[in-house]
PDB file of C-alpha atoms in Angstrom:
ATOM      1  CA  MET A   1       0.000   0.000   0.000  1.00 56.00           C
ATOM      2  CA  GLY A   2       2.875   2.340   0.864  1.00 66.00           C
ATOM      3  CA  LYS A   3       4.558   1.557  -2.446  1.00 70.00           C
ATOM      4  CA  LEU A   4       1.330   2.212  -4.348  1.00 69.00           C
ATOM      5  CA  ARG A   5       1.007   5.566  -2.616  1.00 68.00           C
ATOM      6  CA  GLU A   6       4.639   6.335  -3.496  1.00 68.00           C
ATOM      7  CA  ASN A   7       4.019   5.412  -7.158  1.00 69.00           C
ATOM      8  CA  ILE A   8       0.897   7.559  -7.306  1.00 68.00           C
ATOM      9  CA  LYS A   9       2.881  10.423  -5.797  1.00 67.00           C
ATOM     10  CA  GLN A  10       5.674   9.959  -8.319  1.00 66.00           C
ATOM     11  CA  TYR A  11       3.726   9.217 -11.506  1.00 84.00           C
ATOM     12  CA  GLY A  12       0.219  10.507 -10.732  1.00 88.00           C
ATOM     13  CA  ARG A  13       0.719  13.840 -12.443  1.00 93.00           C
ATOM     14  CA  ARG A  14       2.280  12.309 -15.556  1.00 94.00           C
ATOM     15  CA  PHE A  15      -0.574   9.788 -15.715  1.00 95.00           C
ATOM     16  CA  SER A  16      -3.122  12.588 -15.429  1.00 96.00           C
ATOM     17  CA  GLN A  17      -1.391  14.550 -18.233  1.00 96.00           C
ATOM     18  CA  LEU A  18      -1.395  11.460 -20.459  1.00 97.00           C
ATOM     19  CA  ILE A  19      -5.043  10.645 -19.762  1.00 97.00           C
ATOM     20  CA  ALA A  20      -6.006  14.258 -20.521  1.00 97.00           C
ATOM     21  CA  ALA A  21      -4.039  14.222 -23.804  1.00 97.00           C
ATOM     22  CA  VAL A  22      -5.687  10.957 -24.900  1.00 97.00           C
ATOM     23  CA  LEU A  23      -9.200  11.998 -23.814  1.00 97.00           C
ATOM     24  CA  TYR A  24      -8.962  15.346 -25.596  1.00 97.00           C
ATOM     25  CA  ASN A  25      -7.731  13.623 -28.780  1.00 97.00           C
ATOM     26  CA  CYS A  26      -9.537  10.278 -28.885  1.00 97.00           C
ATOM     27  CA  ASN A  27     -10.802  10.586 -32.479  1.00 96.00           C
ATOM     28  CA  PHE A  28      -7.972   8.259 -33.516  1.00 96.00           C
ATOM     29  CA  LYS A  29      -9.291   7.612 -37.027  1.00 95.00           C
ATOM     30  CA  GLY A  30      -8.863  11.321 -37.730  1.00 95.00           C
ATOM     31  CA  PHE A  31      -5.094  10.822 -37.637  1.00 95.00           C
ATOM     32  CA  LEU A  32      -5.433   8.377 -40.530  1.00 94.00           C
ATOM     33  CA  SER A  33      -8.074  10.160 -42.603  1.00 93.00           C
ATOM     34  CA  GLY A  34      -6.898  13.744 -42.060  1.00 91.00           C
ATOM     35  CA  LYS A  35     -10.492  14.793 -41.316  1.00 93.00           C
ATOM     36  CA  ILE A  36     -11.372  16.624 -38.110  1.00 95.00           C
ATOM     37  CA  TYR A  37     -14.115  15.464 -35.733  1.00 96.00           C
ATOM     38  CA  LYS A  38     -17.508  17.165 -36.214  1.00 96.00           C
ATOM     39  CA  GLY A  39     -19.566  15.725 -33.329  1.00 95.00           C
ATOM     40  CA  GLU A  40     -21.654  17.560 -30.728  1.00 95.00           C
ATOM     41  CA  SER A  41     -18.857  17.470 -28.106  1.00 97.00           C
ATOM     42  CA  LYS A  42     -16.993  20.082 -30.153  1.00 97.00           C
ATOM     43  CA  GLY A  43     -19.222  22.699 -28.525  1.00 95.00           C
ATOM     44  CA  LEU A  44     -17.504  22.030 -25.199  1.00 97.00           C
ATOM     45  CA  CYS A  45     -14.043  23.284 -24.319  1.00 97.00           C
ATOM     46  CA  VAL A  46     -11.288  21.344 -22.598  1.00 97.00           C
ATOM     47  CA  PRO A  47      -9.398  23.154 -19.835  1.00 98.00           C
ATOM     48  CA  GLY A  48      -5.917  22.734 -21.366  1.00 97.00           C
ATOM     49  CA  LEU A  49      -4.373  24.091 -24.564  1.00 97.00           C
ATOM     50  CA  ASN A  50      -5.400  21.643 -27.297  1.00 97.00           C
ATOM     51  CA  CYS A  51      -6.047  22.751 -30.871  1.00 97.00           C
ATOM     52  CA  TYR A  52      -9.567  21.957 -32.120  1.00 96.00           C
ATOM     53  CA  SER A  53      -8.222  21.475 -35.613  1.00 96.00           C
ATOM     54  CA  CYS A  54      -6.107  18.556 -34.454  1.00 97.00           C
ATOM     55  CA  PRO A  55      -7.532  15.551 -36.359  1.00 96.00           C
ATOM     56  CA  GLY A  56      -7.908  13.705 -33.051  1.00 97.00           C
ATOM     57  CA  ALA A  57      -9.562  16.507 -31.066  1.00 97.00           C
ATOM     58  CA  VAL A  58     -13.105  15.783 -29.891  1.00 98.00           C
ATOM     59  CA  PHE A  59     -13.529  19.007 -27.904  1.00 98.00           C
ATOM     60  CA  ALA A  60     -12.849  22.695 -28.547  1.00 97.00           C
ATOM     61  CA  CYS A  61      -9.772  24.693 -27.566  1.00 97.00           C
ATOM     62  CA  PRO A  62     -10.626  27.282 -24.883  1.00 97.00           C
ATOM     63  CA  LEU A  63      -8.189  29.840 -26.248  1.00 97.00           C
ATOM     64  CA  GLY A  64      -9.221  29.490 -29.890  1.00 96.00           C
ATOM     65  CA  SER A  65     -12.902  29.602 -28.920  1.00 96.00           C
ATOM     66  CA  LEU A  66     -12.365  32.665 -26.728  1.00 96.00           C
ATOM     67  CA  GLN A  67     -10.662  34.515 -29.585  1.00 96.00           C
ATOM     68  CA  GLY A  68     -13.443  33.448 -31.964  1.00 95.00           C
ATOM     69  CA  ALA A  69     -16.040  34.747 -29.502  1.00 95.00           C
ATOM     70  CA  LEU A  70     -14.147  37.994 -28.841  1.00 95.00           C
ATOM     71  CA  ALA A  71     -13.981  38.626 -32.585  1.00 92.00           C
ATOM     72  CA  LYS A  72     -17.795  38.912 -32.447  1.00 88.00           C
ATOM     73  CA  THR A  73     -17.810  41.279 -29.446  1.00 78.00           C
ATOM     74  CA  ALA A  74     -19.293  44.055 -31.580  1.00 72.00           C
ATOM     75  CA  ILE A  75     -22.370  41.865 -32.136  1.00 80.00           C
ATOM     76  CA  LYS A  76     -22.674  40.260 -28.690  1.00 83.00           C
ATOM     77  CA  ILE A  77     -20.903  39.680 -25.385  1.00 90.00           C
ATOM     78  CA  PRO A  78     -19.049  36.308 -25.367  1.00 93.00           C
ATOM     79  CA  MET A  79     -20.796  35.097 -22.192  1.00 96.00           C
ATOM     80  CA  TYR A  80     -20.436  31.359 -22.798  1.00 96.00           C
ATOM     81  CA  MET A  81     -16.681  31.498 -23.343  1.00 97.00           C
ATOM     82  CA  LEU A  82     -16.037  33.975 -20.529  1.00 97.00           C
ATOM     83  CA  GLY A  83     -18.070  31.747 -18.195  1.00 98.00           C
ATOM     84  CA  THR A  84     -16.188  28.632 -19.301  1.00 98.00           C
ATOM     85  CA  ILE A  85     -12.754  30.196 -18.735  1.00 98.00           C
ATOM     86  CA  ILE A  86     -13.829  31.616 -15.355  1.00 98.00           C
ATOM     87  CA  LEU A  87     -15.282  28.233 -14.335  1.00 98.00           C
ATOM     88  CA  PHE A  88     -12.056  26.352 -15.152  1.00 98.00           C
ATOM     89  CA  GLY A  89     -10.019  29.079 -13.485  1.00 98.00           C
ATOM     90  CA  VAL A  90     -11.978  29.241 -10.248  1.00 97.00           C
ATOM     91  CA  LEU A  91     -12.109  25.462  -9.897  1.00 97.00           C
ATOM     92  CA  PHE A  92      -8.488  24.620 -10.685  1.00 96.00           C
ATOM     93  CA  GLY A  93      -6.423  27.738 -11.469  1.00 96.00           C
ATOM     94  CA  ARG A  94      -3.051  26.758 -12.923  1.00 97.00           C
ATOM     95  CA  LEU A  95      -3.426  23.205 -11.653  1.00 97.00           C
ATOM     96  CA  ILE A  96      -4.726  22.769 -15.224  1.00 97.00           C
ATOM     97  CA  CYS A  97      -1.266  23.701 -16.578  1.00 97.00           C
ATOM     98  CA  GLY A  98       0.403  21.095 -14.389  1.00 96.00           C
ATOM     99  CA  PHE A  99      -2.093  18.242 -14.735  1.00 96.00           C
ATOM    100  CA  LEU A 100      -4.458  18.704 -17.668  1.00 97.00           C
ATOM    101  CA  CYS A 101      -2.540  20.397 -20.480  1.00 97.00           C
ATOM    102  CA  PRO A 102      -1.262  18.184 -23.333  1.00 97.00           C
ATOM    103  CA  PHE A 103       1.133  20.888 -24.489  1.00 97.00           C
ATOM    104  CA  GLY A 104       2.532  21.067 -20.962  1.00 97.00           C
ATOM    105  CA  LEU A 105       3.201  17.336 -21.193  1.00 97.00           C
ATOM    106  CA  VAL A 106       4.974  17.803 -24.540  1.00 97.00           C
ATOM    107  CA  GLN A 107       7.174  20.520 -23.020  1.00 97.00           C
ATOM    108  CA  GLU A 108       8.072  18.384 -20.011  1.00 97.00           C
ATOM    109  CA  LEU A 109       8.991  15.412 -22.210  1.00 97.00           C
ATOM    110  CA  VAL A 110      11.112  17.604 -24.490  1.00 97.00           C
ATOM    111  CA  TYR A 111      12.924  18.987 -21.426  1.00 97.00           C
ATOM    112  CA  LYS A 112      14.065  15.432 -20.646  1.00 96.00           C
ATOM    113  CA  ILE A 113      16.403  15.574 -23.662  1.00 96.00           C
ATOM    114  CA  PRO A 114      19.835  15.845 -22.059  1.00 96.00           C
ATOM    115  CA  GLY A 115      22.020  18.885 -22.661  1.00 93.00           C
ATOM    116  CA  PHE A 116      22.552  22.460 -21.540  1.00 95.00           C
ATOM    117  CA  LYS A 117      19.798  23.712 -19.216  1.00 96.00           C
ATOM    118  CA  ILE A 118      18.893  27.250 -18.170  1.00 95.00           C
ATOM    119  CA  LYS A 119      17.845  27.556 -14.533  1.00 93.00           C
ATOM    120  CA  LYS A 120      15.357  30.104 -13.283  1.00 93.00           C
ATOM    121  CA  SER A 121      16.818  33.522 -12.673  1.00 95.00           C
ATOM    122  CA  ARG A 122      15.873  37.174 -12.513  1.00 95.00           C
ATOM    123  CA  ILE A 123      15.781  37.166 -16.339  1.00 96.00           C
ATOM    124  CA  THR A 124      13.341  34.236 -16.561  1.00 96.00           C
ATOM    125  CA  LYS A 125      11.212  35.847 -13.845  1.00 96.00           C
ATOM    126  CA  THR A 126      11.026  39.051 -15.895  1.00 96.00           C
ATOM    127  CA  LEU A 127      10.301  37.099 -19.082  1.00 97.00           C
ATOM    128  CA  SER A 128       7.420  35.319 -17.332  1.00 97.00           C
ATOM    129  CA  TYR A 129       5.410  38.561 -17.587  1.00 97.00           C
ATOM    130  CA  LEU A 130       5.596  38.415 -21.399  1.00 98.00           C
ATOM    131  CA  LYS A 131       2.631  36.025 -21.456  1.00 98.00           C
ATOM    132  CA  TYR A 132       0.398  38.787 -20.048  1.00 98.00           C
ATOM    133  CA  VAL A 133       1.410  41.057 -22.931  1.00 98.00           C
ATOM    134  CA  ILE A 134       0.603  38.246 -25.395  1.00 98.00           C
ATOM    135  CA  LEU A 135      -2.749  37.741 -23.666  1.00 98.00           C
ATOM    136  CA  GLY A 136      -3.587  41.443 -23.941  1.00 98.00           C
ATOM    137  CA  VAL A 137      -2.400  41.946 -27.515  1.00 98.00           C
ATOM    138  CA  PHE A 138      -2.966  38.656 -29.359  1.00 97.00           C
ATOM    139  CA  VAL A 139      -5.898  37.110 -27.463  1.00 97.00           C
ATOM    140  CA  ILE A 140      -7.907  40.211 -26.551  1.00 96.00           C
ATOM    141  CA  ALA A 141      -6.942  43.284 -28.629  1.00 97.00           C
ATOM    142  CA  ILE A 142      -6.354  41.736 -32.076  1.00 96.00           C
ATOM    143  CA  PRO A 143      -9.536  39.591 -32.040  1.00 96.00           C
ATOM    144  CA  ILE A 144     -11.660  42.561 -30.929  1.00 95.00           C
ATOM    145  CA  ILE A 145     -10.085  45.156 -33.251  1.00 95.00           C
ATOM    146  CA  LYS A 146      -9.116  43.075 -36.294  1.00 94.00           C
ATOM    147  CA  MET A 147     -11.732  40.338 -35.809  1.00 93.00           C
ATOM    148  CA  LEU A 148      -9.258  37.507 -36.222  1.00 93.00           C
ATOM    149  CA  PRO A 149      -7.700  35.041 -33.762  1.00 95.00           C
ATOM    150  CA  GLY A 150      -4.309  36.739 -33.354  1.00 96.00           C
ATOM    151  CA  PHE A 151      -2.701  34.147 -31.117  1.00 97.00           C
ATOM    152  CA  CYS A 152      -3.824  31.166 -33.236  1.00 97.00           C
ATOM    153  CA  LYS A 153      -2.749  32.905 -36.430  1.00 96.00           C
ATOM    154  CA  TYR A 154       0.650  34.291 -35.499  1.00 96.00           C
ATOM    155  CA  ILE A 155       1.937  32.333 -32.499  1.00 97.00           C
ATOM    156  CA  CYS A 156       0.223  29.153 -31.279  1.00 97.00           C
ATOM    157  CA  PRO A 157       2.789  26.308 -31.460  1.00 97.00           C
ATOM    158  CA  ALA A 158       0.155  23.845 -30.220  1.00 97.00           C
ATOM    159  CA  GLY A 159      -1.854  24.481 -33.385  1.00 96.00           C
ATOM    160  CA  SER A 160       1.277  24.043 -35.502  1.00 96.00           C
ATOM    161  CA  LEU A 161       2.177  20.767 -33.806  1.00 97.00           C
ATOM    162  CA  GLU A 162      -1.249  19.202 -33.300  1.00 96.00           C
ATOM    163  CA  ALA A 163      -3.124  20.507 -36.346  1.00 96.00           C
ATOM    164  CA  ALA A 164      -0.844  21.941 -39.031  1.00 96.00           C
ATOM    165  CA  ILE A 165       1.678  19.091 -39.206  1.00 96.00           C
ATOM    166  CA  PRO A 166      -0.779  16.142 -39.324  1.00 96.00           C
ATOM    167  CA  LEU A 167      -3.281  17.910 -41.611  1.00 95.00           C
ATOM    168  CA  VAL A 168      -0.632  19.099 -44.043  1.00 94.00           C
ATOM    169  CA  ILE A 169       0.891  15.614 -44.193  1.00 94.00           C
ATOM    170  CA  LEU A 170      -2.500  13.981 -44.815  1.00 93.00           C
ATOM    171  CA  ASP A 171      -4.193  16.567 -47.063  1.00 90.00           C
ATOM    172  CA  GLU A 172      -2.669  17.327 -50.449  1.00 90.00           C
ATOM    173  CA  GLN A 173      -5.030  20.241 -51.087  1.00 90.00           C
ATOM    174  CA  LEU A 174      -3.859  22.001 -47.929  1.00 90.00           C
ATOM    175  CA  ARG A 175      -0.243  21.321 -48.893  1.00 91.00           C
ATOM    176  CA  SER A 176      -0.678  23.171 -52.149  1.00 90.00           C
ATOM    177  CA  ARG A 177      -1.859  26.329 -50.311  1.00 89.00           C
ATOM    178  CA  LEU A 178       1.050  26.744 -47.897  1.00 90.00           C
ATOM    179  CA  GLY A 179       2.728  30.136 -47.706  1.00 91.00           C
ATOM    180  CA  TRP A 180       4.804  32.429 -45.509  1.00 94.00           C
ATOM    181  CA  LEU A 181       2.461  32.117 -42.514  1.00 95.00           C
ATOM    182  CA  PHE A 182       2.940  28.363 -42.360  1.00 96.00           C
ATOM    183  CA  SER A 183       6.730  28.813 -42.592  1.00 96.00           C
ATOM    184  CA  TRP A 184       6.592  31.426 -39.811  1.00 97.00           C
ATOM    185  CA  LYS A 185       4.551  29.118 -37.569  1.00 96.00           C
ATOM    186  CA  MET A 186       6.882  26.187 -38.196  1.00 97.00           C
ATOM    187  CA  PHE A 187       9.846  28.429 -37.366  1.00 97.00           C
ATOM    188  CA  LEU A 188       8.164  29.485 -34.108  1.00 97.00           C
ATOM    189  CA  LEU A 189       7.398  25.854 -33.261  1.00 97.00           C
ATOM    190  CA  LEU A 190      11.041  24.947 -33.809  1.00 98.00           C
ATOM    191  CA  VAL A 191      12.195  27.845 -31.616  1.00 97.00           C
ATOM    192  CA  CYS A 192       9.701  26.751 -28.973  1.00 97.00           C
ATOM    193  CA  VAL A 193      10.947  23.152 -29.018  1.00 97.00           C
ATOM    194  CA  ILE A 194      14.590  24.261 -28.747  1.00 97.00           C
ATOM    195  CA  LEU A 195      13.689  26.622 -25.897  1.00 97.00           C
ATOM    196  CA  CYS A 196      11.826  23.815 -24.134  1.00 97.00           C
ATOM    197  CA  VAL A 197      14.874  21.533 -24.390  1.00 98.00           C
ATOM    198  CA  ILE A 198      17.053  24.034 -22.542  1.00 97.00           C
ATOM    199  CA  CYS A 199      14.452  25.718 -20.351  1.00 97.00           C
ATOM    200  CA  TYR A 200      11.753  23.946 -18.314  1.00 97.00           C
ATOM    201  CA  ARG A 201       8.255  24.576 -19.777  1.00 97.00           C
ATOM    202  CA  ALA A 202       9.533  27.632 -21.646  1.00 97.00           C
ATOM    203  CA  PHE A 203       6.324  28.199 -23.629  1.00 97.00           C
ATOM    204  CA  CYS A 204       4.191  27.772 -20.518  1.00 97.00           C
ATOM    205  CA  ARG A 205       6.331  30.181 -18.478  1.00 97.00           C
ATOM    206  CA  PHE A 206       6.928  32.941 -20.997  1.00 98.00           C
ATOM    207  CA  LEU A 207       4.328  32.785 -23.748  1.00 97.00           C
ATOM    208  CA  CYS A 208       1.142  30.888 -22.881  1.00 98.00           C
ATOM    209  CA  PRO A 209      -1.829  33.283 -22.595  1.00 98.00           C
ATOM    210  CA  LEU A 210      -4.075  30.511 -21.264  1.00 98.00           C
ATOM    211  CA  GLY A 211      -1.740  30.034 -18.304  1.00 98.00           C
ATOM    212  CA  ALA A 212      -1.763  33.818 -17.905  1.00 98.00           C
ATOM    213  CA  LEU A 213      -5.567  33.782 -17.751  1.00 98.00           C
ATOM    214  CA  TYR A 214      -5.692  30.953 -15.220  1.00 98.00           C
ATOM    215  CA  SER A 215      -2.984  32.596 -13.105  1.00 97.00           C
ATOM    216  CA  PHE A 216      -5.460  35.323 -12.103  1.00 97.00           C
ATOM    217  CA  PHE A 217      -7.559  32.641 -10.428  1.00 97.00           C
ATOM    218  CA  ASN A 218      -4.727  30.853  -8.574  1.00 94.00           C
ATOM    219  CA  PRO A 219      -5.340  32.698  -5.286  1.00 92.00           C
ATOM    220  CA  ILE A 220      -9.049  31.756  -5.160  1.00 94.00           C
ATOM    221  CA  ALA A 221      -9.057  28.382  -6.973  1.00 95.00           C
ATOM    222  CA  PHE A 222     -10.884  25.597  -5.105  1.00 95.00           C
ATOM    223  CA  PHE A 223      -8.278  22.923  -5.791  1.00 94.00           C
ATOM    224  CA  GLY A 224      -4.506  23.186  -5.650  1.00 92.00           C
ATOM    225  CA  ILE A 225      -1.446  23.095  -3.516  1.00 92.00           C
ATOM    226  CA  ASN A 226      -1.640  24.535  -0.050  1.00 90.00           C
ATOM    227  CA  VAL A 227       0.880  25.487   2.652  1.00 93.00           C
ATOM    228  CA  ASP A 228       0.159  24.819   6.307  1.00 93.00           C
ATOM    229  CA  LYS A 229       1.444  28.105   7.735  1.00 91.00           C
ATOM    230  CA  GLU A 230       1.743  26.639  11.224  1.00 93.00           C
ATOM    231  CA  LYS A 231       4.149  23.927  10.040  1.00 95.00           C
ATOM    232  CA  CYS A 232       6.129  26.134   7.617  1.00 95.00           C
ATOM    233  CA  THR A 233       9.498  27.292   8.958  1.00 95.00           C
ATOM    234  CA  GLY A 234      10.272  29.507   5.945  1.00 94.00           C
ATOM    235  CA  CYS A 235      13.335  27.461   4.910  1.00 95.00           C
ATOM    236  CA  ASN A 236      12.543  28.116   1.206  1.00 94.00           C
ATOM    237  CA  ALA A 237      13.397  24.535   0.157  1.00 96.00           C
ATOM    238  CA  CYS A 238      10.111  24.651  -1.793  1.00 96.00           C
ATOM    239  CA  ILE A 239      11.079  27.660  -3.900  1.00 96.00           C
ATOM    240  CA  SER A 240      14.572  26.248  -4.525  1.00 95.00           C
ATOM    241  CA  ALA A 241      13.044  22.989  -5.829  1.00 95.00           C
ATOM    242  CA  CYS A 242      10.465  24.750  -8.018  1.00 96.00           C
ATOM    243  CA  LYS A 243      11.420  24.994 -11.698  1.00 96.00           C
ATOM    244  CA  MET A 244       8.783  27.637 -12.449  1.00 97.00           C
ATOM    245  CA  ASP A 245       9.321  31.333 -11.724  1.00 96.00           C
ATOM    246  CA  THR A 246       7.483  31.287  -8.417  1.00 96.00           C
ATOM    247  CA  LYS A 247       8.172  33.656  -5.570  1.00 94.00           C
ATOM    248  CA  LYS A 248       6.033  31.642  -3.160  1.00 94.00           C
ATOM    249  CA  VAL A 249       4.091  28.373  -3.271  1.00 94.00           C
ATOM    250  CA  GLY A 250       0.734  28.807  -5.015  1.00 92.00           C
ATOM    251  CA  ASP A 251       1.433  32.232  -6.541  1.00 94.00           C
ATOM    252  CA  HIS A 252       0.512  33.178 -10.120  1.00 95.00           C
ATOM    253  CA  GLU A 253       3.412  31.196 -11.610  1.00 97.00           C
ATOM    254  CA  CYS A 254       2.699  27.987  -9.643  1.00 97.00           C
ATOM    255  CA  VAL A 255       1.357  25.102 -11.769  1.00 97.00           C
ATOM    256  CA  HIS A 256       0.766  22.958  -8.662  1.00 95.00           C
ATOM    257  CA  CYS A 257       3.142  20.242  -9.895  1.00 94.00           C
ATOM    258  CA  GLY A 258       3.964  19.171  -6.341  1.00 93.00           C
ATOM    259  CA  ALA A 259       7.777  19.389  -6.616  1.00 94.00           C
ATOM    260  CA  CYS A 260       7.727  21.592  -3.494  1.00 96.00           C
ATOM    261  CA  ARG A 261       5.632  19.082  -1.571  1.00 93.00           C
ATOM    262  CA  ASP A 262       8.225  16.371  -2.160  1.00 90.00           C
ATOM    263  CA  VAL A 263      11.082  18.415  -0.694  1.00 95.00           C
ATOM    264  CA  CYS A 264       9.374  20.163   2.220  1.00 96.00           C
ATOM    265  CA  PRO A 265      11.176  18.900   5.352  1.00 95.00           C
ATOM    266  CA  GLU A 266       8.212  19.804   7.569  1.00 95.00           C
ATOM    267  CA  GLY A 267       5.532  18.168   5.402  1.00 93.00           C
ATOM    268  CA  ALA A 268       3.771  21.533   5.371  1.00 95.00           C
ATOM    269  CA  ILE A 269       2.715  21.381   1.704  1.00 95.00           C
ATOM    270  CA  SER A 270      -0.186  19.277   0.479  1.00 92.00           C
ATOM    271  CA  TYR A 271      -2.886  19.109  -2.171  1.00 90.00           C
ATOM    272  CA  LYS A 272      -6.044  20.378  -0.646  1.00 77.00           C
ATOM    273  CA  ARG A 273      -9.518  21.530  -1.450  1.00 68.00           C
ATOM    274  CA  HIS A 274      -9.352  25.172  -0.358  1.00 59.00           C
TER     275      HIS A 274
ATOM    276  CA  MET B   1      -8.563  35.718   5.120  1.00 66.00           C
ATOM    277  CA  LYS B   2      -9.196  32.100   4.149  1.00 71.00           C
ATOM    278  CA  ASN B   3     -12.945  32.560   4.557  1.00 85.00           C
ATOM    279  CA  ARG B   4     -12.844  35.701   2.452  1.00 89.00           C
ATOM    280  CA  LYS B   5     -11.071  33.814  -0.360  1.00 89.00           C
ATOM    281  CA  LYS B   6     -13.666  31.052  -0.102  1.00 90.00           C
ATOM    282  CA  ILE B   7     -16.535  33.523  -0.357  1.00 95.00           C
ATOM    283  CA  ILE B   8     -14.919  35.263  -3.355  1.00 96.00           C
ATOM    284  CA  GLY B   9     -14.385  31.839  -4.944  1.00 95.00           C
ATOM    285  CA  ILE B  10     -18.042  30.894  -4.493  1.00 96.00           C
ATOM    286  CA  ILE B  11     -19.223  34.237  -5.911  1.00 97.00           C
ATOM    287  CA  VAL B  12     -16.930  33.832  -8.948  1.00 97.00           C
ATOM    288  CA  LEU B  13     -18.131  30.245  -9.419  1.00 97.00           C
ATOM    289  CA  LEU B  14     -21.765  31.366  -9.400  1.00 98.00           C
ATOM    290  CA  LEU B  15     -20.903  34.164 -11.827  1.00 98.00           C
ATOM    291  CA  ALA B  16     -19.256  31.635 -14.157  1.00 98.00           C
ATOM    292  CA  LEU B  17     -22.266  29.318 -14.032  1.00 98.00           C
ATOM    293  CA  GLY B  18     -24.564  32.262 -14.687  1.00 98.00           C
ATOM    294  CA  LEU B  19     -22.493  33.381 -17.667  1.00 97.00           C
ATOM    295  CA  ILE B  20     -22.410  29.864 -19.097  1.00 97.00           C
ATOM    296  CA  THR B  21     -26.190  29.490 -18.755  1.00 97.00           C
ATOM    297  CA  ALA B  22     -26.821  32.897 -20.322  1.00 97.00           C
ATOM    298  CA  GLY B  23     -24.249  32.150 -23.011  1.00 96.00           C
ATOM    299  CA  ILE B  24     -25.864  28.839 -23.926  1.00 96.00           C
ATOM    300  CA  MET B  25     -29.276  30.506 -24.207  1.00 95.00           C
ATOM    301  CA  ASP B  26     -27.636  33.160 -26.381  1.00 93.00           C
ATOM    302  CA  GLY B  27     -26.282  30.541 -28.806  1.00 93.00           C
ATOM    303  CA  GLY B  28     -22.692  30.521 -27.497  1.00 94.00           C
ATOM    304  CA  LEU B  29     -22.432  26.720 -27.405  1.00 95.00           C
ATOM    305  CA  PHE B  30     -23.602  26.481 -31.013  1.00 94.00           C
ATOM    306  CA  GLU B  31     -21.110  29.145 -32.103  1.00 94.00           C
ATOM    307  CA  VAL B  32     -18.186  27.361 -30.434  1.00 95.00           C
ATOM    308  CA  LYS B  33     -19.219  24.118 -32.085  1.00 96.00           C
ATOM    309  CA  THR B  34     -19.615  25.774 -35.495  1.00 94.00           C
ATOM    310  CA  LYS B  35     -16.092  27.191 -35.260  1.00 94.00           C
ATOM    311  CA  ALA B  36     -14.575  23.974 -33.906  1.00 95.00           C
ATOM    312  CA  VAL B  37     -15.964  21.654 -36.602  1.00 96.00           C
ATOM    313  CA  THR B  38     -14.336  23.531 -39.456  1.00 94.00           C
ATOM    314  CA  ILE B  39     -10.583  23.457 -39.993  1.00 93.00           C
ATOM    315  CA  CYS B  40      -9.127  26.612 -38.448  1.00 92.00           C
ATOM    316  CA  GLN B  41      -7.110  28.171 -41.287  1.00 92.00           C
ATOM    317  CA  GLU B  42      -5.227  30.406 -38.853  1.00 91.00           C
ATOM    318  CA  CYS B  43      -4.230  27.498 -36.605  1.00 92.00           C
ATOM    319  CA  ILE B  44      -2.567  25.653 -39.457  1.00 91.00           C
ATOM    320  CA  GLY B  45      -0.958  28.750 -40.932  1.00 89.00           C
ATOM    321  CA  LEU B  46      -3.167  29.359 -43.965  1.00 86.00           C
ATOM    322  CA  GLY B  47      -5.339  32.185 -42.657  1.00 68.00           C
TER     323      GLY B  47
END
């Protein structure tokens, strides 16, 4: 029983990431036919970043859907999408980034490639605010002003990886229409992958606007990591073990991965319903 | 402090549920589905 508990502690998060990735993308025949899923479930969003044009995707991407809804702000208020994002945020905050995001899993696996690694520093902490700029400009301003999904169009490496690559391989018609934008997105994906090899969850830390959105809810989220202030001695072993740009456990950069819980000498950190 | 966070959390949760309900009645679910069942040109770099 003790060993089982130890295994769950060690592999539970990875298992949850894998299950989420498979559940979000369980239209397996789409990967062979190159056709995207068109069922009713596509009206519902998943909490993590997962492109709805991925041939396997059976749900919608929250970020793509939000941009699509914001592009119609002049006609009506995007209540459904705002409510969905707020619901995910208030329930889980950035726990979603750590447990339920397929692109987070990809980044963590890529980081396992051995080689030079950049540790967190003042520079990475400053760069971590870039995602809020991307959120403001590409997810909110461009969709409202230009009426197009700015983040999906110019940045999203998840769309490039999960949708563009498989669809372009499988669909000759799409292949014949490729231009500079596709080249730009492939270049960005490559940069992202290289960054993720040398820097832990680089996209998540510096660029992901969905993580930026959920970070606003971290302080009030119902589920997540929690510090027992009576047990905490302030030794800072938690912050030293954390690979994200956190200043304290559970702050806006915390993805609730539990690395701090494993090293806390006082056992003051635990997963808890707040 | 903890109670205050809990109360804020519950208010935000209710707000989210209210927005979702209003959004569904306003056709938001249908719009998300309509967008998600067509290949997103922007996502694949054709837009």
